[in-house]
Amino acid sequence: MEDIIIALVLQALDAALTKAIETGINYIIKKTVDAAGNIITEIVYEYDSDGDGANDSEQVIYTLDTLIPSLDDGYCLCNKGNEIGLGIPQYKVLDGFEISEYVDTDIVTGNDNGFIVDFDGDGENDDVLVPLPDFTGDGQSDWGWLVDDDDNGLPDVSPYSPFYPVGSEGYHEIVERVSPADDYTIMTKPISEYTVTEGILLIFLIVGAFKLVGKAFRRKKVVKYYG
């Protein structure tokens, strides 16, 4: 299910930004806090609502929750300047011995791919830590702290990584590769032939689509660089 969710995010982001680019919209990426107090990344465009020559309003094109990427999958969502795309994130290597106690006691959320915590002590739970091999050679697996120097909620792409902007041919090829076949199979089957799992997934897709439409119209320290 997690793979399907990631594939849907990549597909929805592609659709939203491709439409914006086609209509000549220059979007910006910014980190904000939603009504529930969660750190999110909004992709918005600013516009002049009263015609005085200054941008005074904005419209949300797409909203991303803070993501914990799986480095085993290779590419993940990153930004390069003002562009969003797929690449390998830049990260700082943290010694496993020095942060093991911290991770054990101060986890905010996490999964098999890593954790989201307030590692830098700024009061925002937006620091993403991912497990790494033992780069420091001390017998303890290390951790990678994803770099977000522009503080927009997305990891910065590594300067040594290829980068495929949303809508590019490379982006589409990667999305097609990670998209589960079942995602397309259920869309072509009669509802009467759905399994229970496929029925639940269909409900998930429908709910997700309504949320996407709603968002689209909503206004408003051991440190060593790798990657």
Short mmCIF file of C-alpha atoms in Angstrom, two decimals:
data_model
loop_
_atom_site.label_atom_id
_atom_site.label_comp_id
_atom_site.label_asym_id
_atom_site.label_seq_id
_atom_site.Cartn_x
_atom_site.Cartn_y
_atom_site.Cartn_z
CA MET A 1 0.00 0.00 0.00
CA GLU A 2 2.86 2.40 0.80
CA ASP A 3 4.28 1.95 -2.71
CA ILE A 4 0.87 2.74 -4.18
CA ILE A 5 0.57 5.91 -2.07
CA ILE A 6 4.00 7.10 -3.22
CA ALA A 7 3.12 6.39 -6.85
CA LEU A 8 -0.15 8.32 -6.49
CA VAL A 9 1.68 11.29 -4.98
CA LEU A 10 4.15 11.35 -7.87
CA GLN A 11 1.37 11.08 -10.44
CA ALA A 12 -0.82 13.75 -8.81
CA LEU A 13 2.11 16.12 -8.43
CA ASP A 14 2.97 15.63 -12.09
CA ALA A 15 -0.60 16.40 -13.15
CA ALA A 16 -0.86 19.49 -10.94
CA LEU A 17 2.46 21.06 -11.89
CA THR A 18 2.25 20.16 -15.56
CA LYS A 19 -1.08 21.97 -15.73
CA ALA A 20 0.39 24.98 -13.94
CA ILE A 21 3.41 25.10 -16.25
CA GLU A 22 1.23 24.79 -19.35
CA THR A 23 -0.81 27.82 -18.25
CA GLY A 24 2.33 29.88 -17.63
CA ILE A 25 2.19 29.80 -13.83
CA ASN A 26 5.47 30.24 -11.97
CA TYR A 27 5.13 28.35 -8.72
CA ILE A 28 7.05 28.72 -5.49
CA ILE A 29 7.78 26.12 -2.80
CA LYS A 30 7.35 26.97 0.86
CA LYS A 31 7.11 25.22 4.21
CA THR A 32 4.17 26.02 6.44
CA VAL A 33 2.12 24.64 9.33
CA ASP A 34 -1.40 23.32 8.68
CA ALA A 35 -4.44 23.66 10.92
CA ALA A 36 -3.52 20.47 12.79
CA GLY A 37 -0.02 21.75 13.55
CA ASN A 38 1.74 19.51 11.04
CA ILE A 39 4.68 20.75 8.98
CA ILE A 40 3.77 20.61 5.28
CA THR A 41 5.16 21.86 2.00
CA GLU A 42 2.88 23.95 -0.17
CA ILE A 43 3.40 24.58 -3.86
CA VAL A 44 1.71 27.88 -4.58
CA TYR A 45 1.57 30.68 -7.07
CA GLU A 46 1.21 34.29 -6.06
CA TYR A 47 -0.93 36.77 -7.98
CA ASP A 48 -2.16 40.33 -7.98
CA SER A 49 -5.82 40.17 -6.96
CA ASP A 50 -6.56 43.91 -7.00
CA GLY A 51 -4.56 44.99 -10.03
CA ASP A 52 -2.19 47.31 -8.20
CA GLY A 53 0.90 45.64 -9.63
CA ALA A 54 1.88 43.81 -6.44
CA ASN A 55 1.21 40.16 -5.64
CA ASP A 56 -1.07 40.11 -2.62
CA SER A 57 -2.77 36.70 -2.81
CA GLU A 58 -1.81 33.11 -3.44
CA GLN A 59 -3.40 29.86 -4.56
CA VAL A 60 -2.24 26.43 -3.46
CA ILE A 61 -1.46 24.15 -6.38
CA TYR A 62 -0.45 21.11 -4.35
CA THR A 63 0.33 20.18 -0.75
CA LEU A 64 2.92 17.64 0.38
CA ASP A 65 3.26 16.12 3.82
CA THR A 66 6.80 15.80 5.18
CA LEU A 67 8.07 12.65 3.47
CA ILE A 68 10.47 9.97 4.68
CA PRO A 69 12.12 8.73 1.49
CA SER A 70 13.40 5.21 1.02
CA LEU A 71 16.99 5.51 -0.16
CA ASP A 72 16.76 1.85 -1.20
CA ASP A 73 14.50 2.99 -4.04
CA GLY A 74 17.11 5.38 -5.38
CA TYR A 75 15.31 8.55 -6.34
CA CYS A 76 12.91 10.57 -4.20
CA LEU A 77 11.26 13.98 -4.35
CA CYS A 78 13.82 16.76 -3.97
CA ASN A 79 14.17 20.35 -5.00
CA LYS A 80 16.87 22.06 -7.01
CA GLY A 81 16.48 25.77 -6.58
CA ASN A 82 12.86 26.55 -7.40
CA GLU A 83 12.23 23.25 -9.20
CA ILE A 84 10.73 20.05 -7.81
CA GLY A 85 11.79 16.73 -9.23
CA LEU A 86 13.26 13.32 -8.57
CA GLY A 87 16.85 12.88 -7.50
CA ILE A 88 19.07 11.58 -4.73
CA PRO A 89 18.85 13.82 -1.65
CA GLN A 90 21.82 15.46 0.00
CA TYR A 91 22.36 14.39 3.59
CA LYS A 92 24.72 14.78 6.53
CA VAL A 93 26.09 11.63 8.12
CA LEU A 94 25.37 11.33 11.86
CA ASP A 95 27.21 8.84 14.03
CA GLY A 96 24.83 6.10 15.16
CA PHE A 97 26.22 5.94 18.71
CA GLU A 98 25.64 9.64 19.27
CA ILE A 99 22.00 9.75 18.21
CA SER A 100 20.70 6.27 19.09
CA GLU A 101 19.35 7.36 22.48
CA TYR A 102 17.79 10.48 20.97
CA VAL A 103 16.01 8.53 18.25
CA ASP A 104 14.76 5.98 20.79
CA THR A 105 13.11 8.60 22.98
CA ASP A 106 12.11 11.56 20.81
CA ILE A 107 10.55 10.07 17.70
CA VAL A 108 7.60 12.06 16.37
CA THR A 109 6.70 9.79 13.50
CA GLY A 110 8.44 7.19 11.45
CA ASN A 111 8.41 3.99 9.45
CA ASP A 112 10.88 1.43 8.14
CA ASN A 113 12.52 4.19 6.07
CA GLY A 114 13.36 6.56 8.94
CA PHE A 115 12.00 9.16 11.34
CA ILE A 116 10.75 12.74 11.46
CA VAL A 117 11.98 14.62 14.53
CA ASP A 118 13.00 18.05 15.78
CA PHE A 119 16.68 17.21 15.58
CA ASP A 120 17.97 20.79 15.28
CA GLY A 121 15.94 22.01 18.28
CA ASP A 122 14.10 24.79 16.44
CA GLY A 123 10.69 23.69 17.69
CA GLU A 124 9.58 22.24 14.34
CA ASN A 125 9.25 18.51 13.72
CA ASP A 126 10.65 18.65 10.21
CA ASP A 127 14.06 16.98 10.36
CA VAL A 128 14.14 13.71 8.44
CA LEU A 129 16.59 11.00 9.56
CA VAL A 130 17.17 7.92 7.43
CA PRO A 131 19.22 4.80 8.29
CA LEU A 132 22.59 4.36 6.57
CA PRO A 133 25.37 1.77 6.55
CA ASP A 134 28.28 2.17 8.97
CA PHE A 135 30.13 4.94 7.13
CA THR A 136 32.10 5.97 10.22
CA GLY A 137 33.48 2.46 10.76
CA ASP A 138 32.68 2.19 14.46
CA GLY A 139 30.48 -0.90 14.19
CA GLN A 140 27.20 1.04 14.57
CA SER A 141 24.90 1.83 11.67
CA ASP A 142 24.88 5.54 10.98
CA TRP A 143 22.07 7.95 10.09
CA GLY A 144 21.57 10.50 7.37
CA TRP A 145 20.06 13.90 8.17
CA LEU A 146 18.45 15.17 4.98
CA VAL A 147 19.68 18.64 4.02
CA ASP A 148 17.05 21.35 3.52
CA ASP A 149 19.13 24.52 3.38
CA ASP A 150 16.36 26.55 1.75
CA ASP A 151 13.92 25.44 4.49
CA ASN A 152 11.02 24.64 2.17
CA GLY A 153 10.27 21.19 3.57
CA LEU A 154 11.82 19.24 0.69
CA PRO A 155 15.34 17.79 0.76
CA ASP A 156 17.90 19.49 -1.46
CA VAL A 157 19.10 17.31 -4.31
CA SER A 158 22.70 16.13 -4.09
CA PRO A 159 25.03 18.05 -6.41
CA TYR A 160 26.28 14.66 -7.61
CA SER A 161 22.83 13.31 -8.45
CA PRO A 162 20.90 13.41 -11.71
CA PHE A 163 17.79 15.55 -11.35
CA TYR A 164 14.55 14.99 -13.23
CA PRO A 165 12.09 17.91 -12.89
CA VAL A 166 8.38 17.16 -12.60
CA GLY A 167 6.98 16.70 -16.10
CA SER A 168 10.29 15.72 -17.71
CA GLU A 169 10.78 12.50 -19.66
CA GLY A 170 13.05 11.11 -16.95
CA TYR A 171 10.45 11.88 -14.27
CA HIS A 172 7.76 10.03 -16.21
CA GLU A 173 10.00 7.02 -16.75
CA ILE A 174 10.72 6.73 -13.01
CA VAL A 175 7.05 7.18 -12.06
CA GLU A 176 6.02 4.45 -14.48
CA ARG A 177 8.69 2.15 -13.06
CA VAL A 178 7.56 2.57 -9.43
CA SER A 179 3.81 2.52 -10.13
CA PRO A 180 2.34 -0.86 -9.06
CA ALA A 181 0.51 -2.69 -11.86
CA ASP A 182 -2.48 -3.29 -9.59
CA ASP A 183 -3.04 0.46 -9.53
CA TYR A 184 -4.03 0.30 -13.17
CA THR A 185 -5.63 -3.14 -13.13
CA ILE A 186 -8.39 -2.20 -10.70
CA MET A 187 -9.31 0.84 -12.77
CA THR A 188 -10.18 -1.42 -15.73
CA LYS A 189 -12.12 -4.14 -13.84
CA PRO A 190 -15.89 -4.11 -13.25
CA ILE A 191 -16.66 -3.14 -9.65
CA SER A 192 -18.57 -6.39 -9.19
CA GLU A 193 -15.31 -8.31 -9.70
CA TYR A 194 -13.26 -6.33 -7.15
CA THR A 195 -11.66 -8.15 -4.26
CA VAL A 196 -12.08 -6.69 -0.78
CA THR A 197 -8.57 -5.22 -0.96
CA GLU A 198 -9.23 -3.66 -4.36
CA GLY A 199 -12.48 -2.19 -3.07
CA ILE A 200 -10.68 -0.57 -0.14
CA LEU A 201 -8.03 0.77 -2.50
CA LEU A 202 -10.69 2.24 -4.79
CA ILE A 203 -12.23 4.07 -1.83
CA PHE A 204 -8.77 5.37 -0.96
CA LEU A 205 -8.26 6.62 -4.51
CA ILE A 206 -11.64 8.38 -4.58
CA VAL A 207 -11.10 10.05 -1.21
CA GLY A 208 -7.61 11.08 -2.28
CA ALA A 209 -8.97 12.59 -5.48
CA PHE A 210 -11.51 14.71 -3.58
CA LYS A 211 -8.79 15.92 -1.22
CA LEU A 212 -6.58 16.81 -4.16
CA VAL A 213 -9.35 18.84 -5.78
CA GLY A 214 -10.02 20.60 -2.49
CA LYS A 215 -6.37 21.48 -2.04
CA ALA A 216 -6.06 22.68 -5.61
CA PHE A 217 -8.73 25.34 -5.04
CA ARG A 218 -7.86 26.28 -1.45
CA ARG A 219 -6.43 29.80 -1.09
CA LYS A 220 -5.18 31.72 1.16
CA LYS A 221 25.70 17.82 15.31
CA VAL A 222 28.61 15.17 13.98
CA VAL A 223 28.33 16.58 10.54
CA LYS A 224 29.88 15.28 7.34
CA TYR A 225 28.45 15.80 3.89
CA TYR A 226 27.72 12.87 1.61
CA GLY A 227 25.79 12.68 -1.62
#
